[in-house]
Tab-separated table of C-alpha atoms (C1' of nucleotides) in Angstrom:
chain	number	residue	atom	x	y	z
O	1	UNK	CA	78.449	93.256	109.881
O	2	UNK	CA	81.951	92.534	110.991
O	3	UNK	CA	82.089	92.204	107.110
O	4	UNK	CA	79.940	95.586	107.087
O	5	UNK	CA	83.294	96.928	108.778
O	6	UNK	CA	85.470	95.171	106.956
O	7	UNK	CA	84.037	96.150	103.389
O	8	UNK	CA	83.794	100.741	104.690
O	9	UNK	CA	87.770	99.100	106.001
O	10	UNK	CA	88.762	97.892	102.624
O	11	UNK	CA	87.474	100.780	100.401
O	12	UNK	CA	89.191	103.579	103.161
O	13	UNK	CA	92.739	101.667	102.576
O	14	UNK	CA	91.899	102.038	98.734
O	15	UNK	CA	91.774	105.912	99.709
O	16	UNK	CA	95.167	106.069	101.286
O	17	UNK	CA	95.189	105.801	104.846
O	18	UNK	CA	96.626	102.623	106.463
O	19	UNK	CA	95.155	99.237	106.802
O	20	UNK	CA	94.848	98.764	110.625
O	21	UNK	CA	94.242	102.534	110.285
O	22	UNK	CA	90.874	101.867	108.595
O	23	UNK	CA	90.011	99.197	109.503
O	24	UNK	CA	90.255	100.625	113.798
O	25	UNK	CA	87.875	102.918	111.936
O	26	UNK	CA	85.894	101.380	111.060
O	27	UNK	CA	84.929	99.810	113.841
O	28	UNK	CA	84.366	103.098	115.768
O	29	UNK	CA	81.864	105.055	113.046
O	30	UNK	CA	79.889	101.411	113.015
O	31	UNK	CA	79.865	100.890	116.891
O	32	UNK	CA	76.468	102.578	118.988
O	33	UNK	CA	78.724	104.705	121.403
O	34	UNK	CA	81.069	106.092	118.458
O	35	UNK	CA	84.190	104.942	120.694
O	36	UNK	CA	85.820	102.170	122.260
O	37	UNK	CA	88.523	101.776	124.192
O	38	UNK	CA	91.595	99.879	122.150
O	39	UNK	CA	91.080	96.360	124.149
O	40	UNK	CA	87.224	96.715	122.683
O	41	UNK	CA	88.653	97.188	118.829
O	42	UNK	CA	91.183	94.248	119.354
O	43	UNK	CA	88.589	92.089	119.856
O	44	UNK	CA	86.881	92.883	117.869
O	45	UNK	CA	89.079	93.434	115.040
O	46	UNK	CA	90.969	90.247	116.495
O	47	UNK	CA	94.208	92.178	116.608
O	48	UNK	CA	96.800	92.787	119.079
O	49	UNK	CA	96.890	95.705	121.481
O	50	UNK	CA	100.132	96.767	120.154
O	51	UNK	CA	98.599	97.598	116.273
O	52	UNK	CA	95.499	98.661	117.532
O	53	UNK	CA	98.275	101.723	119.474
O	54	UNK	CA	99.042	102.327	116.403
O	55	UNK	CA	96.824	102.719	114.367
O	56	UNK	CA	94.995	105.447	117.219
O	57	UNK	CA	97.884	106.564	116.960
O	58	UNK	CA	97.844	108.273	113.172
O	59	UNK	CA	94.179	108.772	113.752
O	60	UNK	CA	94.534	111.228	116.684
O	61	UNK	CA	97.405	112.671	114.830
O	62	UNK	CA	95.221	112.906	112.139
O	63	UNK	CA	92.278	114.591	113.568
O	64	UNK	CA	89.868	111.928	112.798
O	65	UNK	CA	88.686	110.249	116.240
O	66	UNK	CA	89.656	112.459	120.207
O	67	UNK	CA	90.653	110.576	123.273
O	68	UNK	CA	89.637	110.510	126.108
O	69	UNK	CA	90.306	108.610	129.930
O	70	UNK	CA	87.528	107.762	131.970
O	71	UNK	CA	87.657	108.601	134.972
O	72	UNK	CA	88.361	106.281	137.888
O	73	UNK	CA	89.696	103.814	135.326
O	74	UNK	CA	93.631	103.386	133.400
O	75	UNK	CA	90.928	102.877	130.483
O	76	UNK	CA	91.216	105.178	127.198
O	77	UNK	CA	87.850	105.255	125.485
O	78	UNK	CA	88.833	106.560	121.142
O	79	UNK	CA	85.560	108.591	120.297
O	80	UNK	CA	85.141	109.370	116.774
O	81	UNK	CA	82.731	112.520	115.703
O	82	UNK	CA	80.840	112.790	112.877
O	83	UNK	CA	81.483	116.096	112.371
O	84	UNK	CA	85.338	115.917	112.577
O	85	UNK	CA	85.580	114.964	108.439
O	86	UNK	CA	86.309	118.382	108.115
O	87	UNK	CA	89.709	117.680	108.784
O	88	UNK	CA	90.265	116.414	105.841
O	89	UNK	CA	90.691	119.673	104.766
O	90	UNK	CA	93.201	120.783	106.933
O	91	UNK	CA	94.786	117.293	105.503
O	92	UNK	CA	94.541	118.498	102.319
O	93	UNK	CA	95.815	121.628	102.540
O	94	UNK	CA	99.346	120.811	103.802
O	95	UNK	CA	99.748	118.293	101.731
O	96	UNK	CA	98.655	120.600	98.688
O	97	UNK	CA	100.747	123.299	99.719
O	98	UNK	CA	104.289	121.184	100.105
O	99	UNK	CA	103.584	119.735	96.422
O	100	UNK	CA	103.401	123.458	95.082
O	101	UNK	CA	106.622	123.898	96.989
O	102	UNK	CA	108.220	121.434	95.684
O	103	UNK	CA	107.357	121.795	92.368
O	104	UNK	CA	108.185	125.233	92.398
O	105	UNK	CA	111.402	125.237	92.742
O	106	UNK	CA	111.374	123.098	89.789
O	107	UNK	CA	111.153	125.886	87.442
O	108	UNK	CA	114.137	127.972	88.844
O	109	UNK	CA	116.065	124.397	88.186
O	110	UNK	CA	114.854	124.214	84.075
O	111	UNK	CA	114.628	127.723	83.891
O	112	UNK	CA	111.234	129.578	83.681
O	113	UNK	CA	111.189	129.585	80.195
O	114	UNK	CA	112.180	126.436	78.930
O	115	UNK	CA	109.420	124.317	78.007
O	116	UNK	CA	109.495	121.808	80.959
O	117	UNK	CA	110.044	125.163	83.384
O	118	UNK	CA	107.047	126.007	81.371
O	119	UNK	CA	104.686	122.865	82.072
O	120	UNK	CA	105.865	122.245	84.999
O	121	UNK	CA	104.477	126.221	85.978
O	122	UNK	CA	101.993	124.908	84.602
O	123	UNK	CA	101.006	122.247	86.929
O	124	UNK	CA	102.419	124.613	90.262
O	125	UNK	CA	98.436	126.561	88.770
O	126	UNK	CA	96.520	123.931	88.402
O	127	UNK	CA	97.639	122.404	92.267
O	128	UNK	CA	97.606	126.049	93.528
O	129	UNK	CA	94.288	126.732	91.746
O	130	UNK	CA	93.210	123.426	94.214
O	131	UNK	CA	94.000	124.534	97.360
O	132	UNK	CA	91.717	127.797	97.060
O	133	UNK	CA	88.986	125.993	96.516
O	134	UNK	CA	89.841	123.569	99.317
O	135	UNK	CA	89.930	126.837	101.136
O	136	UNK	CA	86.227	128.208	99.750
O	137	UNK	CA	84.556	124.081	100.123
O	138	UNK	CA	85.650	123.812	103.971
O	139	UNK	CA	84.018	126.770	104.067
O	140	UNK	CA	80.841	126.175	102.204
O	141	UNK	CA	81.169	123.247	104.491
O	142	UNK	CA	80.187	124.809	107.439
O	143	UNK	CA	77.297	126.931	105.527
O	144	UNK	CA	75.413	123.839	104.825
O	145	UNK	CA	76.284	122.673	107.903
O	146	UNK	CA	74.686	125.899	109.675
O	147	UNK	CA	71.833	126.000	107.307
O	148	UNK	CA	71.261	122.341	107.947
O	149	UNK	CA	71.232	122.634	111.233
O	150	UNK	CA	68.628	126.013	111.828
O	151	UNK	CA	66.423	123.926	110.068
O	152	UNK	CA	66.403	120.656	112.044
O	153	UNK	CA	65.640	122.998	115.511
O	154	UNK	CA	63.004	125.219	113.003
O	155	UNK	CA	61.452	126.187	116.809
O	156	UNK	CA	64.792	127.463	119.128
Q	1	UNK	CA	117.760	117.473	88.189
Q	2	UNK	CA	117.222	113.883	88.242
Q	3	UNK	CA	117.205	114.723	92.048
Q	4	UNK	CA	114.332	116.648	91.774
Q	5	UNK	CA	112.505	113.628	89.844
Q	6	UNK	CA	112.787	111.958	93.044
Q	7	UNK	CA	111.577	114.748	95.023
Q	8	UNK	CA	108.782	115.722	93.062
Q	9	UNK	CA	107.633	111.527	92.315
Q	10	UNK	CA	108.753	111.181	96.515
Q	11	UNK	CA	105.310	113.680	97.657
Q	12	UNK	CA	103.184	111.652	94.874
Q	13	UNK	CA	103.661	108.500	96.112
Q	14	UNK	CA	103.029	109.930	100.092
Q	15	UNK	CA	99.966	111.306	98.050
Q	16	UNK	CA	98.603	107.903	97.413
Q	17	UNK	CA	100.124	106.818	93.903
Q	18	UNK	CA	101.838	104.722	93.488
Q	19	UNK	CA	105.979	104.589	93.843
Q	20	UNK	CA	107.467	103.564	90.664
Q	21	UNK	CA	104.182	105.070	88.141
Q	22	UNK	CA	105.224	108.858	90.174
Q	23	UNK	CA	108.991	108.738	89.383
Q	24	UNK	CA	107.627	107.624	85.758
Q	25	UNK	CA	105.559	110.293	85.908
Q	26	UNK	CA	108.258	112.868	87.670
Q	27	UNK	CA	110.156	112.514	84.266
Q	28	UNK	CA	107.960	112.695	81.947
Q	29	UNK	CA	107.513	115.844	84.124
Q	30	UNK	CA	110.519	117.520	83.414
Q	31	UNK	CA	111.579	116.647	80.153
Q	32	UNK	CA	111.807	119.703	78.276
Q	33	UNK	CA	109.176	117.728	75.292
Q	34	UNK	CA	107.223	116.532	77.874
Q	35	UNK	CA	107.269	112.966	76.240
Q	36	UNK	CA	109.635	110.195	75.931
Q	37	UNK	CA	110.023	106.678	75.199
Q	38	UNK	CA	109.410	103.370	78.069
Q	39	UNK	CA	113.502	103.465	77.022
Q	40	UNK	CA	114.644	106.909	77.449
Q	41	UNK	CA	112.590	106.362	81.834
Q	42	UNK	CA	114.096	102.966	81.637
Q	43	UNK	CA	117.901	105.267	81.686
Q	44	UNK	CA	116.963	107.529	83.436
Q	45	UNK	CA	115.378	105.907	86.292
Q	46	UNK	CA	117.898	103.342	85.808
Q	47	UNK	CA	115.097	100.768	86.418
Q	48	UNK	CA	113.914	98.105	84.002
Q	49	UNK	CA	111.420	98.351	81.368
Q	50	UNK	CA	109.491	95.660	82.712
Q	51	UNK	CA	108.842	98.033	85.634
Q	52	UNK	CA	107.992	101.246	83.065
Q	53	UNK	CA	105.556	98.997	81.266
Q	54	UNK	CA	103.616	98.960	84.394
Q	55	UNK	CA	104.371	102.134	85.984
Q	56	UNK	CA	103.120	103.617	81.655
Q	57	UNK	CA	99.872	101.416	81.856
Q	58	UNK	CA	98.594	102.426	85.797
Q	59	UNK	CA	99.466	106.543	84.104
Q	60	UNK	CA	97.654	105.668	80.793
Q	61	UNK	CA	94.483	104.201	82.775
Q	62	UNK	CA	94.099	107.175	84.808
Q	63	UNK	CA	94.694	109.147	82.177
Q	64	UNK	CA	97.862	111.531	83.829
Q	65	UNK	CA	99.833	110.210	80.072
Q	66	UNK	CA	98.649	109.205	76.453
Q	67	UNK	CA	100.589	107.105	75.127
Q	68	UNK	CA	101.543	108.292	71.334
Q	69	UNK	CA	103.187	105.860	68.425
Q	70	UNK	CA	105.773	107.044	67.094
Q	71	UNK	CA	105.287	106.499	62.672
Q	72	UNK	CA	107.666	104.514	61.134
Q	73	UNK	CA	109.427	102.976	64.467
Q	74	UNK	CA	107.928	100.698	67.303
Q	75	UNK	CA	108.614	103.243	69.351
Q	76	UNK	CA	106.482	105.038	71.312
Q	77	UNK	CA	105.976	108.115	73.051
Q	78	UNK	CA	104.486	108.675	76.766
Q	79	UNK	CA	103.278	112.376	77.156
Q	80	UNK	CA	102.151	114.866	79.345
Q	81	UNK	CA	100.070	117.352	78.633
Q	82	UNK	CA	99.936	119.975	81.384
Q	83	UNK	CA	96.147	119.374	81.023
Q	84	UNK	CA	95.596	117.152	81.876
Q	85	UNK	CA	95.460	118.034	85.510
Q	86	UNK	CA	91.188	117.418	85.435
Q	87	UNK	CA	90.908	113.524	85.480
Q	88	UNK	CA	91.952	114.173	88.750
Q	89	UNK	CA	88.452	115.033	89.477
Q	90	UNK	CA	86.912	112.782	87.447
Q	91	UNK	CA	89.203	109.929	89.720
Q	92	UNK	CA	87.774	111.438	92.651
Q	93	UNK	CA	84.194	110.698	91.947
Q	94	UNK	CA	83.676	107.805	91.017
Q	95	UNK	CA	85.697	106.954	94.371
Q	96	UNK	CA	83.924	109.361	96.262
Q	97	UNK	CA	80.480	108.226	94.772
Q	98	UNK	CA	81.814	104.097	95.526
Q	99	UNK	CA	82.229	104.722	99.771
Q	100	UNK	CA	79.561	106.230	99.603
Q	101	UNK	CA	77.028	103.535	98.477
Q	102	UNK	CA	79.166	101.562	100.452
Q	103	UNK	CA	78.598	103.497	103.873
Q	104	UNK	CA	75.698	103.601	103.130
Q	105	UNK	CA	74.807	99.932	102.801
Q	106	UNK	CA	75.005	100.315	106.744
Q	107	UNK	CA	72.808	102.017	107.413
Q	108	UNK	CA	69.942	99.699	107.112
Q	109	UNK	CA	72.594	96.502	108.809
Q	110	UNK	CA	72.583	99.496	111.753
Q	111	UNK	CA	69.322	100.839	112.073
Q	112	UNK	CA	68.081	104.175	110.398
Q	113	UNK	CA	67.357	105.135	114.063
Q	114	UNK	CA	70.734	103.104	115.690
Q	115	UNK	CA	73.157	106.380	117.273
Q	116	UNK	CA	75.690	104.204	114.788
Q	117	UNK	CA	72.327	104.700	111.749
Q	118	UNK	CA	72.694	107.905	112.015
Q	119	UNK	CA	76.403	108.846	112.538
Q	120	UNK	CA	76.251	106.583	108.839
Q	121	UNK	CA	74.025	108.969	107.332
Q	122	UNK	CA	75.933	112.473	108.762
Q	123	UNK	CA	79.228	110.150	107.562
Q	124	UNK	CA	78.118	110.024	104.457
Q	125	UNK	CA	76.039	113.213	103.712
Q	126	UNK	CA	79.507	115.111	103.310
Q	127	UNK	CA	80.585	112.492	101.230
Q	128	UNK	CA	78.105	113.279	98.985
Q	129	UNK	CA	78.266	116.804	99.685
Q	130	UNK	CA	81.977	116.339	98.898
Q	131	UNK	CA	80.940	114.820	95.734
Q	132	UNK	CA	78.955	117.732	94.900
Q	133	UNK	CA	81.031	120.245	95.149
Q	134	UNK	CA	83.990	117.523	93.273
Q	135	UNK	CA	82.076	118.723	89.892
Q	136	UNK	CA	80.665	122.024	90.606
Q	137	UNK	CA	84.797	122.710	90.833
Q	138	UNK	CA	85.820	121.284	87.476
Q	139	UNK	CA	83.998	123.178	86.036
Q	140	UNK	CA	85.466	126.246	88.113
Q	141	UNK	CA	89.058	125.057	87.319
Q	142	UNK	CA	87.306	124.906	83.018
Q	143	UNK	CA	86.483	128.529	83.826
Q	144	UNK	CA	89.873	129.202	85.009
Q	145	UNK	CA	91.230	127.801	82.395
Q	146	UNK	CA	89.130	129.820	79.427
Q	147	UNK	CA	89.891	132.789	81.895
Q	148	UNK	CA	93.380	132.477	81.658
Q	149	UNK	CA	93.614	131.830	78.502
Q	150	UNK	CA	91.848	134.262	77.203
Q	151	UNK	CA	94.112	136.926	78.675
Q	152	UNK	CA	96.892	136.157	76.976
Q	153	UNK	CA	96.013	135.713	73.395
Q	154	UNK	CA	94.003	139.469	73.809
Q	155	UNK	CA	94.251	139.484	69.880
Q	156	UNK	CA	92.689	136.833	68.847
W	1	DA	C1'	108.371	85.934	54.496
W	2	DC	C1'	112.781	86.759	58.661
W	3	DG	C1'	115.239	89.412	61.939
W	4	DA	C1'	115.297	92.709	64.829
W	5	DA	C1'	113.743	96.220	67.874
W	6	DC	C1'	110.242	97.509	71.674
W	7	DG	C1'	107.044	97.060	74.339
W	8	DT	C1'	104.551	93.290	77.448
W	9	DT	C1'	103.592	90.233	80.824
W	10	DC	C1'	105.037	86.328	84.466
W	11	DA	C1'	107.632	84.035	87.850
W	12	DC	C1'	109.843	85.111	91.916
W	13	DA	C1'	113.277	87.554	94.097
W	14	DA	C1'	114.093	91.541	97.289
W	15	DA	C1'	112.164	95.435	99.025
W	16	DT	C1'	109.039	96.453	102.432
W	17	DT	C1'	105.164	97.682	105.271
W	18	DT	C1'	103.100	95.600	108.332
W	19	DG	C1'	101.566	92.523	113.136
W	20	DT	C1'	103.065	90.134	117.319
W	21	DG	C1'	105.341	89.300	121.456
W	22	DA	C1'	107.646	90.491	124.672
W	23	DA	C1'	108.820	94.245	127.590
W	24	DG	C1'	108.691	98.481	129.192
W	25	DT	C1'	105.869	103.056	131.339
W	26	DT	C1'	102.090	105.211	133.725
W	27	DA	C1'	98.847	105.864	137.033
W	28	DA	C1'	95.387	103.830	140.057
W	29	DG	C1'	93.681	101.217	144.072
W	30	DG	C1'	94.957	99.380	147.646
U	1	DC	C1'	104.901	101.954	148.067
U	2	DC	C1'	103.236	98.032	146.104
U	3	DT	C1'	100.589	95.879	143.013
U	4	DT	C1'	97.988	95.096	138.388
U	5	DA	C1'	95.191	96.948	134.816
U	6	DA	C1'	95.476	99.596	130.524
U	7	DC	C1'	98.872	101.491	126.994
U	8	DT	C1'	102.805	101.699	124.403
U	9	DT	C1'	107.441	100.017	122.067
U	10	DC	C1'	110.664	97.925	119.892
U	11	DA	C1'	112.546	93.901	117.863
U	12	DC	C1'	111.139	90.603	114.701
U	13	DA	C1'	108.273	87.729	111.656
U	14	DA	C1'	104.829	87.634	108.974
U	15	DA	C1'	102.854	89.027	104.655
U	16	DT	C1'	103.308	92.415	100.984
U	17	DT	C1'	104.369	94.566	97.921
U	18	DT	C1'	107.592	96.151	93.463
U	19	DG	C1'	111.001	95.211	90.742
U	20	DT	C1'	113.525	92.126	88.245
U	21	DG	C1'	114.791	89.026	84.677
U	22	DA	C1'	114.060	86.025	80.367
U	23	DA	C1'	110.119	84.625	77.621
U	24	DC	C1'	107.144	85.963	74.715
U	25	DG	C1'	104.085	89.273	71.821
U	26	DT	C1'	104.046	92.649	67.331
U	27	DT	C1'	105.242	95.699	64.187
U	28	DC	C1'	108.261	96.926	61.350
U	29	DG	C1'	112.168	97.065	57.800
U	30	DT	C1'	113.826	94.410	54.363
DNA sequence: ACGAACGTTCACAAATTTGTGAAGTTAAGG
DNA sequence: CCTTAACTTCACAAATTTGTGAACGTTCGT
């Protein structure tokens, strides 16, 4: 079970997520309530509160978990909601846009008529395509979710 | 110019590519011929042949560059072709599939009727969606390329 | 076959990243 | 207000990743 968490975490790490963030996330993902306090996470992973703090900051910034205060306590709960994956699209959008812009300056530097300039322009074109399709994809995801949810509550 | 290469490389690195691989790739990308020998790369980046070798192995494995022998010499040329970006789709497909499978074992471990099990099932669903759409995307890219190329050679 | 030009591999060193402990900050509860 | 619980921050240590130099194949030209 703890092994499962580590396996999932390892793969998230391979996909580019920071190691600790992956572990914390996997931990919450596999928790029944889908929400844990920093202490609970630390206990399950055998890591210091400091490590959890850092990971949680990252995960919250990326929008994969939300922080919520437990009223009447200074504890905080970190919650994942399974519908938050769409954040990935937003992430990607920004990443691609930045890359496109950086790439594009090269056309100016190398000259639009040089072979290198043309190659870079083509590359930019690909990423531009990717970015537009990314938006389309997000839309398709929402449609998918909508259809799915309608199918699940046929009576309402 | 060399600064441009480094900027592009830095961003590729942020996107998850190994640092040296990013630099080598950016270097070739910005080269007029779109192809360099190991020595040339080493010289431009001020790195040892060993470093180039490692980076090149990775890039070739991922399919972003091809190696070609210069006939009549023991030199090798590493070439990027600007139409190779589609390799990204294949990469992603494999990554997602692996993750899906790993995730899915969790449903068995936690029970399909548990809250955690359901959450994981939903997560798997998202990635499954992503994988299918990834395939569709690749198709769309080819269509896009085809239309573009037809538009460019109207007479033929 | 031999020598030289290239690329590769491997053990090790440098650099970077990551996690820890301790001190600091904030807010609840008396 | 003062205490204490919970999280955060920061300097530093541990661990990991990354790049180097040297020794090792390979292949071409003679």
